[in-house]
Amino acid sequence: MKLIYTWIEKYRNLEKIGLNWDNEFEVEFTEDTQTINIKKNDDYFNLFSDYSCIENIKVIVGKNGTGKTNIMHLLGNGINNCDLLNPSVSDLFLNIYHYKNNEYIIEGNGMINLIINHSIDNHKTYCILAEYEDKEKRFKYKEPFNGYRNEISFVIYFNRLNSISNIPNKRDNIKRFAFRRTENNLIQKCDFIYNINSSDVQQKNI
C-alpha cells in the first residue's frame, strides 16, 4: 500500500492543490466534473529497485508560510485521529493510496461525489476501501478500512512538538511519530530508528 495522490480543495491555508506522490501512477482530479483519472504509467521505472526499503522519493519545497507543514500534518496524523487532526466543516481533501490491483484506500473529508454507492456523512472524515471505476472516473465503495490505516508508518521532523505529535517508546507503537529538529537527544533518536528496523511490524528498513 502506498500513497499516490492528494487533492486539497481547502485545508488551512491550502486551496485547490493536486499532489502526485508516485511515478507509477498518473492521477488527475477534474474539479468541474468531480471526476478523477487514474492511469498507470507505462514508462514507469523504479530507480530504487536495488533497495527494498525505498520505492519513491518526493521533496516538498516552498517558502516559509506556504503550507509545507500543513501538508505533512494532513498526511502524517492519520484521518482516523479526528480529535488530533480536527478538520473543520470547510476543510475538503482526499488522500488516495493504491492497495492492490484496482483497489484503493480513500481517506478524506467531504469530496463524496467521487465515491459511488456509499453512505458517508459529507461532514465527517472517512477511510474506506474502494474500487476504481475507469468508465465513471470515480470510486465504488466496498467497505470501511479504518483498522488497516495504521499499517502505514510515518516519520516527520518538527521545529516543535505539540499535541498532535508523539514519540512512541515501544516497538509495537510504530505508527506515526515526530522528532524535534532542535532536540539534542541523538541517542534516543538512534535507538528508536534501530527499534523500527528490527521490529516485526516494520519488516523493511526505513
XYZ file of N, CA and C in Angstrom:
618
model
N 0.839 -1.189 0.000
C 0.000 0.000 0.000
C 0.876 1.243 0.000
N 0.598 2.159 -0.929
C 1.417 3.368 -0.990
C 0.584 4.568 -1.402
N 0.945 5.707 -0.873
C 0.268 6.958 -1.196
C 0.599 7.368 -2.629
N -0.444 7.683 -3.422
C -0.188 8.072 -4.805
C -0.686 9.479 -5.125
N -1.669 9.995 -4.344
C -2.226 11.289 -4.736
C -2.937 11.958 -3.560
N -2.834 13.275 -3.527
C -3.583 14.094 -2.579
C -4.237 15.247 -3.332
N -5.532 15.431 -3.088
C -6.207 16.622 -3.592
C -6.666 17.433 -2.393
N -6.278 18.694 -2.362
C -6.675 19.594 -1.286
C -7.576 20.665 -1.873
N -8.867 20.530 -1.614
C -9.818 21.559 -2.034
C -9.680 22.774 -1.126
N -9.631 22.514 0.194
C -9.430 23.574 1.176
C -8.952 22.938 2.474
N -7.766 23.301 2.904
C -7.250 22.839 4.189
C -6.292 23.901 4.734
N -6.702 24.547 5.810
C -5.908 25.625 6.390
C -5.600 26.663 5.311
N -4.329 26.903 4.997
C -4.027 27.939 4.009
C -3.849 27.384 2.594
N -4.201 26.112 2.385
C -4.015 25.475 1.080
C -5.356 25.342 0.364
N -5.380 25.655 -0.940
C -6.610 25.564 -1.717
C -6.322 25.068 -3.132
N -7.152 24.125 -3.575
C -7.144 23.626 -4.956
C -5.737 23.223 -5.396
N -5.193 22.239 -4.697
C -3.847 21.751 -4.981
C -3.895 20.239 -5.181
N -3.352 19.757 -6.294
C -3.226 18.326 -6.542
C -1.770 17.914 -6.436
N -1.506 16.847 -5.688
C -0.132 16.400 -5.450
C 0.013 14.933 -5.844
N 0.796 14.672 -6.877
C 1.121 13.302 -7.276
C 2.354 12.848 -6.495
N 2.217 11.727 -5.782
C 3.297 11.270 -4.904
C 4.075 10.091 -5.464
N 3.603 9.474 -6.537
C 4.252 8.258 -7.020
C 4.304 8.264 -8.540
N 5.470 7.936 -9.095
C 5.660 7.988 -10.548
C 5.001 6.821 -11.286
N 4.562 5.792 -10.545
C 3.945 4.644 -11.197
C 2.525 4.963 -11.678
N 1.919 5.976 -11.054
C 0.544 6.345 -11.398
C 0.477 7.817 -11.801
N -0.360 8.082 -12.802
C -0.658 9.456 -13.178
C -2.097 9.740 -12.756
N -2.273 10.652 -11.807
C -3.594 10.928 -11.245
C -3.938 12.394 -11.479
N -5.176 12.623 -11.922
C -5.618 13.997 -12.153
C -7.080 14.142 -11.742
N -7.348 15.107 -10.895
C -8.719 15.405 -10.472
C -9.257 16.553 -11.308
N -10.464 16.359 -11.859
C -11.120 17.399 -12.640
C -12.238 17.996 -11.803
N -12.062 19.230 -11.423
C -12.989 19.858 -10.485
C -14.358 20.090 -11.100
N -14.418 20.487 -12.359
C -15.696 20.820 -12.995
C -16.647 19.620 -13.023
N -16.125 18.446 -13.347
C -16.962 17.243 -13.464
C -16.920 16.375 -12.214
N -16.095 16.760 -11.232
C -15.942 15.972 -10.000
C -15.579 14.523 -10.318
N -14.600 14.362 -11.204
C -14.112 13.034 -11.565
C -12.601 12.990 -11.366
N -12.089 11.760 -11.321
C -10.653 11.600 -11.131
C -10.143 10.544 -12.096
N -9.068 10.838 -12.769
C -8.490 9.922 -13.748
C -7.219 9.303 -13.174
N -7.199 7.981 -13.104
C -6.021 7.256 -12.621
C -5.503 6.379 -13.745
N -4.273 6.605 -14.122
C -3.675 5.858 -15.223
C -2.293 5.377 -14.814
N -2.035 4.111 -15.124
C -0.706 3.580 -14.840
C 0.278 4.098 -15.872
N 1.441 4.473 -15.391
C 2.486 4.996 -16.263
C 3.231 3.841 -16.915
N 3.032 3.677 -18.216
C 3.678 2.571 -18.937
C 5.198 2.705 -18.961
N 5.686 3.910 -18.798
C 7.130 4.143 -18.840
C 7.763 4.138 -17.453
N 6.991 3.720 -16.451
C 7.499 3.747 -15.074
C 8.702 2.814 -14.912
N 9.723 3.325 -14.258
C 10.907 2.531 -13.937
C 11.312 2.851 -12.505
N 11.448 1.819 -11.705
C 11.802 2.002 -10.303
C 13.306 2.217 -10.168
N 13.692 3.443 -9.862
C 15.108 3.765 -9.712
C 15.726 3.099 -8.491
N 14.858 2.674 -7.557
C 15.350 2.140 -6.295
C 15.127 0.639 -6.192
N 15.131 -0.046 -7.324
C 14.854 -1.484 -7.321
C 15.890 -2.274 -6.534
N 17.083 -1.717 -6.364
C 18.125 -2.411 -5.601
C 17.966 -2.199 -4.103
N 17.020 -1.358 -3.718
C 16.815 -1.048 -2.301
C 15.376 -1.396 -1.935
N 15.190 -2.522 -1.245
C 13.846 -2.993 -0.939
C 13.101 -2.057 -0.005
N 13.844 -1.184 0.703
C 13.194 -0.301 1.676
C 12.732 1.015 1.065
N 13.021 1.262 -0.221
C 12.650 2.533 -0.845
C 11.891 2.264 -2.139
N 10.758 2.905 -2.302
C 10.021 2.820 -3.559
C 10.060 4.122 -4.327
N 10.037 5.231 -3.599
C 9.960 6.516 -4.276
C 10.383 7.615 -3.312
N 10.872 8.714 -3.851
C 11.255 9.867 -3.044
C 10.639 11.118 -3.654
N 9.956 11.879 -2.824
C 9.400 13.157 -3.247
C 9.869 14.237 -2.283
N 10.084 15.426 -2.808
C 10.552 16.546 -1.997
C 9.536 17.682 -2.080
N 9.168 18.233 -0.929
C 8.278 19.386 -0.880
C 9.122 20.630 -0.624
N 9.090 21.568 -1.562
C 9.913 22.767 -1.476
C 9.001 23.993 -1.519
N 9.271 24.967 -0.659
C 8.474 26.195 -0.678
C 8.959 27.182 0.360
N 8.555 28.406 0.214
C 8.929 29.454 1.153
C 8.231 29.228 2.496
N 8.735 29.875 3.515
C 8.094 29.816 4.824
C 6.662 30.332 4.735
N 5.744 29.588 5.356
C 4.355 30.017 5.391
C 3.513 29.576 4.221
N 4.081 28.817 3.268
C 3.301 28.414 2.093
C 2.458 27.168 2.343
N 2.704 26.460 3.449
C 1.853 25.317 3.780
C 2.538 23.961 3.744
N 3.863 23.929 3.724
C 4.578 22.644 3.687
C 4.238 21.790 4.908
N 4.272 22.386 6.071
C 3.983 21.644 7.300
C 2.527 21.207 7.346
N 1.628 22.008 6.805
C 0.218 21.623 6.772
C 0.007 20.376 5.919
N 0.741 20.262 4.831
C 0.674 19.050 4.011
C 1.142 17.846 4.818
N 2.228 18.014 5.565
C 2.741 16.920 6.377
C 1.757 16.544 7.483
N 1.090 17.533 8.057
C 0.058 17.245 9.055
C -1.043 16.393 8.437
N -1.467 16.779 7.251
C -2.560 16.088 6.580
C -2.202 14.633 6.304
N -0.956 14.382 5.939
C -0.514 13.025 5.629
C -0.169 12.232 6.886
N 0.466 12.876 7.828
C 1.070 12.146 8.927
C 0.183 11.816 10.094
N -0.805 12.648 10.357
C -1.593 12.423 11.559
C -2.581 11.282 11.419
N -2.979 10.961 10.214
C -3.930 9.884 10.018
C -5.351 10.388 10.160
N -6.163 10.103 9.194
C -7.505 10.644 9.170
C -8.350 10.083 10.294
N -7.951 8.929 10.844
C -8.726 8.332 11.927
C -8.548 9.079 13.233
N -7.452 9.839 13.356
C -7.223 10.609 14.569
C -7.963 11.941 14.462
N -9.267 11.875 14.349
C -10.058 13.076 14.081
C -9.922 14.091 15.201
N -9.753 13.597 16.439
C -9.625 14.519 17.553
C -8.302 15.257 17.508
N -7.314 14.671 16.808
C -6.000 15.307 16.707
C -5.938 16.217 15.485
N -6.388 15.695 14.364
C -6.358 16.473 13.125
C -7.394 17.588 13.159
N -8.563 17.264 13.701
C -9.635 18.239 13.920
C -9.963 19.056 12.674
N -10.325 18.396 11.575
C -10.697 19.161 10.383
C -12.011 19.890 10.605
N -12.140 21.057 10.037
C -13.386 21.811 10.166
C -14.325 21.433 9.034
N -15.563 21.903 9.117
C -16.550 21.601 8.093
C -16.103 22.127 6.739
N -15.334 23.201 6.732
C -14.907 23.818 5.475
C -13.706 23.121 4.857
N -13.047 22.220 5.599
C -11.881 21.516 5.070
C -12.328 20.384 4.153
N -11.815 20.361 2.931
C -12.158 19.334 1.956
C -10.874 18.794 1.339
N -10.658 17.489 1.455
C -9.416 16.922 0.923
C -9.546 15.414 0.754
N -8.651 14.845 -0.052
C -8.578 13.405 -0.280
C -7.124 12.951 -0.288
N -6.854 11.823 0.353
C -5.595 11.105 0.178
C -5.934 9.765 -0.452
N -5.242 9.409 -1.529
C -5.515 8.169 -2.240
C -4.286 7.265 -2.179
N -4.499 6.040 -1.694
C -3.441 5.039 -1.597
C -3.771 3.879 -2.524
N -2.785 3.412 -3.276
C -3.005 2.186 -4.053
C -2.829 1.003 -3.121
N -3.847 0.149 -3.071
C -3.817 -1.017 -2.173
C -3.347 -2.265 -2.917
N -4.136 -2.718 -3.872
C -3.731 -3.837 -4.718
C -4.656 -3.877 -5.930
N -4.114 -4.320 -7.043
C -4.880 -4.418 -8.280
C -5.627 -3.106 -8.550
N -6.965 -3.164 -8.607
C -7.744 -1.958 -8.888
C -8.416 -1.415 -7.621
N -7.878 -1.767 -6.469
C -8.439 -1.334 -5.194
C -7.578 -0.225 -4.586
N -8.250 0.739 -3.972
C -7.577 1.900 -3.408
C -8.142 2.201 -2.021
N -7.310 2.808 -1.210
C -7.749 3.320 0.075
C -7.986 4.819 -0.098
N -9.177 5.260 0.262
C -9.526 6.667 0.151
C -9.764 7.204 1.551
N -9.049 8.232 1.924
C -9.303 8.884 3.201
C -9.484 10.370 2.934
N -10.436 10.959 3.634
C -10.666 12.362 3.365
C -11.741 12.972 4.225
N -12.092 14.170 3.849
C -13.163 14.922 4.496
C -13.974 15.574 3.384
N -15.273 15.217 3.272
C -16.077 15.702 2.160
C -15.667 15.029 0.860
N -15.857 15.702 -0.265
C -15.477 15.194 -1.594
C -16.181 13.882 -1.929
N -17.377 13.645 -1.370
C -18.018 12.340 -1.527
C -18.609 12.136 -2.920
N -18.642 13.169 -3.756
C -19.128 12.997 -5.127
C -18.240 12.056 -5.931
N -17.031 11.836 -5.451
C -16.109 10.938 -6.148
C -16.350 9.472 -5.808
N -17.276 9.199 -4.873
C -17.469 7.842 -4.377
C -18.892 7.380 -4.673
N -19.011 6.215 -5.329
C -20.306 5.658 -5.723
C -20.778 4.657 -4.663
N -22.106 4.595 -4.463
C -22.738 3.605 -3.579
C -22.206 3.671 -2.152
N -22.233 4.823 -1.572
C -21.722 4.994 -0.221
C -22.816 5.520 0.698
N -22.535 5.480 1.981
C -23.429 6.085 2.975
C -22.599 6.972 3.898
N -21.683 7.707 3.318
C -20.742 8.527 4.079
C -21.360 9.878 4.398
N -21.201 10.309 5.614
C -21.647 11.641 6.017
C -20.715 12.671 5.402
N -21.280 13.625 4.690
C -20.469 14.614 3.983
C -19.681 15.522 4.921
N -20.017 15.504 6.210
C -19.349 16.398 7.156
C -18.465 15.640 8.148
N -18.130 14.384 7.811
C -17.256 13.602 8.683
C -16.091 13.021 7.881
N -14.968 12.846 8.563
C -13.828 12.218 7.907
C -14.102 10.734 7.720
N -13.432 10.132 6.767
C -13.645 8.720 6.474
C -12.367 8.090 5.946
N -12.302 6.772 6.053
C -11.217 5.983 5.473
C -11.843 4.687 4.973
N -11.840 4.478 3.660
C -12.582 3.363 3.076
C -11.736 2.611 2.047
N -12.155 1.392 1.776
C -11.634 0.622 0.662
C -12.592 0.791 -0.501
N -12.065 1.113 -1.676
C -12.913 1.355 -2.842
C -12.248 0.806 -4.093
N -13.076 0.502 -5.062
C -12.590 0.024 -6.360
C -12.742 1.139 -7.383
N -11.710 1.345 -8.167
C -11.751 2.433 -9.153
C -12.529 2.008 -10.381
N -13.528 2.814 -10.761
C -14.335 2.570 -11.954
C -13.809 3.469 -13.074
N -13.091 2.860 -14.007
C -12.442 3.647 -15.055
C -13.459 4.359 -15.941
N -14.602 3.716 -16.205
C -15.614 4.319 -17.067
C -16.245 5.544 -16.405
N -16.531 5.416 -15.107
C -17.162 6.506 -14.370
C -16.162 7.561 -13.904
N -14.887 7.168 -13.846
C -13.840 8.043 -13.298
C -14.136 8.400 -11.834
N -14.673 7.409 -11.122
C -14.971 7.569 -9.703
C -14.648 6.265 -8.984
N -14.845 6.271 -7.665
C -14.570 5.092 -6.857
C -15.870 4.449 -6.395
N -15.917 3.132 -6.431
C -17.071 2.383 -5.942
C -16.776 1.889 -4.528
N -17.586 2.302 -3.594
C -17.394 1.961 -2.183
C -17.467 0.450 -1.966
N -16.540 -0.082 -1.135
C -16.571 -1.501 -0.802
C -16.796 -1.719 0.693
N -15.947 -1.117 1.528
C -16.091 -1.310 2.973
C -15.200 -0.320 3.710
N -15.454 -0.118 5.007
C -14.557 0.742 5.798
C -13.165 0.133 5.852
N -12.183 0.979 6.051
C -10.803 0.496 6.062
C -10.030 1.072 7.251
N -10.726 1.372 8.320
C -10.105 2.076 9.437
C -8.958 1.319 10.072
N -9.131 0.030 10.303
C -8.106 -0.713 11.025
C -6.789 -0.804 10.278
N -6.858 -0.929 8.973
C -5.653 -1.134 8.188
C -4.873 0.151 7.945
N -5.504 1.293 8.226
C -4.828 2.573 8.003
C -3.560 2.675 8.835
N -3.544 1.996 9.981
C -2.385 2.072 10.868
C -1.190 1.273 10.368
N -1.326 0.579 9.230
C -0.193 -0.152 8.677
C 0.904 0.794 8.196
N 0.531 2.034 7.917
C 1.468 2.971 7.312
C 2.269 3.690 8.392
N 3.585 3.592 8.325
C 4.443 4.314 9.258
C 4.811 5.669 8.667
N 4.987 6.633 9.525
C 5.231 7.997 9.063
C 6.200 8.683 10.021
N 7.271 9.253 9.485
C 8.264 9.956 10.283
C 8.302 11.411 9.850
N 8.308 12.330 10.800
C 8.385 13.748 10.466
C 9.253 14.464 11.491
N 10.041 15.431 11.024
C 10.838 16.288 11.898
C 10.130 17.627 12.033
N 9.876 18.042 13.271
C 9.217 19.308 13.530
C 10.190 20.280 14.181
N 9.946 21.576 13.972
C 10.653 22.582 14.762
C 10.208 22.527 16.213
N 8.974 22.110 16.418
C 8.436 21.984 17.764
C 7.440 20.834 17.779
N 7.298 20.215 18.928
C 6.311 19.163 19.092
C 5.090 19.750 19.780
N 3.915 19.268 19.408
C 2.698 19.748 20.052
C 1.779 18.572 20.316
N 0.517 18.833 20.547
C -0.400 17.779 20.973
C -0.657 16.734 19.901
N -0.377 17.049 18.642
C -0.653 16.072 17.592
C 0.562 15.210 17.287
N 1.634 15.359 18.025
C 2.855 14.619 17.749
C 3.305 13.882 18.999
N 3.802 12.689 18.811
C 4.331 11.951 19.951
C 5.478 11.064 19.513
N 6.235 10.568 20.492
C 7.340 9.663 20.225
C 7.056 8.368 20.974
N 6.611 7.323 20.287
C 6.316 6.064 20.955
C 7.573 5.477 21.596
N 7.394 4.716 22.670
C 8.503 4.107 23.383
C 8.665 2.630 23.077
N 7.630 2.014 22.494
C 7.668 0.583 22.254
C 7.640 0.292 20.763
N 8.203 -0.857 20.405
C 8.237 -1.231 19.001
C 6.839 -1.346 18.400
N 5.894 -1.911 19.165
C 4.568 -2.133 18.605
C 3.757 -0.855 18.503
N 4.333 0.284 18.877
C 3.646 1.562 18.729
C 4.110 2.327 17.494
N 4.840 1.673 16.630
C 5.405 2.362 15.466
C 4.310 2.620 14.447
N 3.731 3.799 14.494
C 2.698 4.190 13.542
C 3.045 5.555 12.977
N 2.803 6.589 13.801
C 3.116 7.950 13.415
C 3.822 8.618 14.565
N 4.912 9.294 14.270
C 5.686 9.905 15.344
C 6.509 11.047 14.787
N 7.062 11.830 15.681
C 7.825 13.007 15.270
C 9.047 13.172 16.135
N 10.066 13.808 15.573
C 11.264 14.184 16.310
C 11.422 15.696 16.253
N 11.840 16.262 17.352
C 12.108 17.691 17.369
C 13.457 17.942 16.705
N 13.477 18.814 15.701
C 14.716 19.051 14.962
C 15.809 19.653 15.840
N 15.407 20.450 16.830
C 16.397 21.114 17.675
C 16.780 20.277 18.888
N 16.228 19.074 18.982
C 16.499 18.215 20.133
C 17.919 17.653 20.050
N 18.603 17.583 21.178
C 19.975 17.098 21.200
C 20.089 15.634 21.600
N 18.972 15.000 21.916
C 18.993 13.624 22.395
C 19.145 12.653 21.222
N 20.346 12.611 20.649
C 20.581 11.769 19.478
C 20.515 10.292 19.824
N 20.842 9.939 21.065
C 20.809 8.532 21.461
C 19.385 8.004 21.367
N 18.432 8.787 21.823
C 17.032 8.375 21.762
C 16.594 8.188 20.314
N 16.995 9.106 19.439
C 16.626 9.003 18.034
C 17.210 7.740 17.406
N 18.496 7.515 17.615
C 19.162 6.350 17.017
C 18.570 5.051 17.537
N 18.273 5.011 18.841
C 17.705 3.816 19.434
C 16.322 3.540 18.872
N 15.544 4.597 18.631
C 14.200 4.416 18.115
C 14.221 3.922 16.677
N 15.116 4.500 15.858
C 15.251 4.032 14.479
C 15.705 2.577 14.453
N 16.590 2.216 15.358
C 17.029 0.817 15.444
C 15.848 -0.102 15.754
N 15.000 0.316 16.691
C 13.836 -0.485 17.054
C 12.881 -0.648 15.881
N 12.739 0.407 15.088
C 11.879 0.316 13.911
C 12.425 -0.721 12.938
N 13.716 -0.645 12.675
C 14.318 -1.524 11.686
C 14.304 -2.987 12.117
N 14.304 -3.234 13.418
C 14.331 -4.606 13.907
C 12.953 -5.107 14.317
N 11.931 -4.280 14.096
C 10.582 -4.644 14.524
C 9.937 -5.626 13.571
N 9.126 -6.497 14.137
C 8.371 -7.423 13.300
C 7.263 -6.695 12.549
N 6.799 -5.575 13.102
C 5.745 -4.801 12.458
C 6.263 -4.177 11.176
N 7.449 -3.612 11.247
C 8.066 -2.974 10.082
C 9.123 -3.918 9.556
N 8.828 -4.641 8.488
C 9.716 -5.668 8.002
C 10.798 -5.136 7.065
N 10.677 -3.860 6.712
C 11.685 -3.245 5.859
C 12.330 -2.088 6.593
N 13.612 -1.888 6.345
C 14.297 -0.748 6.934
C 13.753 0.546 6.359
N 13.851 1.611 7.120
C 13.445 2.911 6.585
C 14.630 3.874 6.686
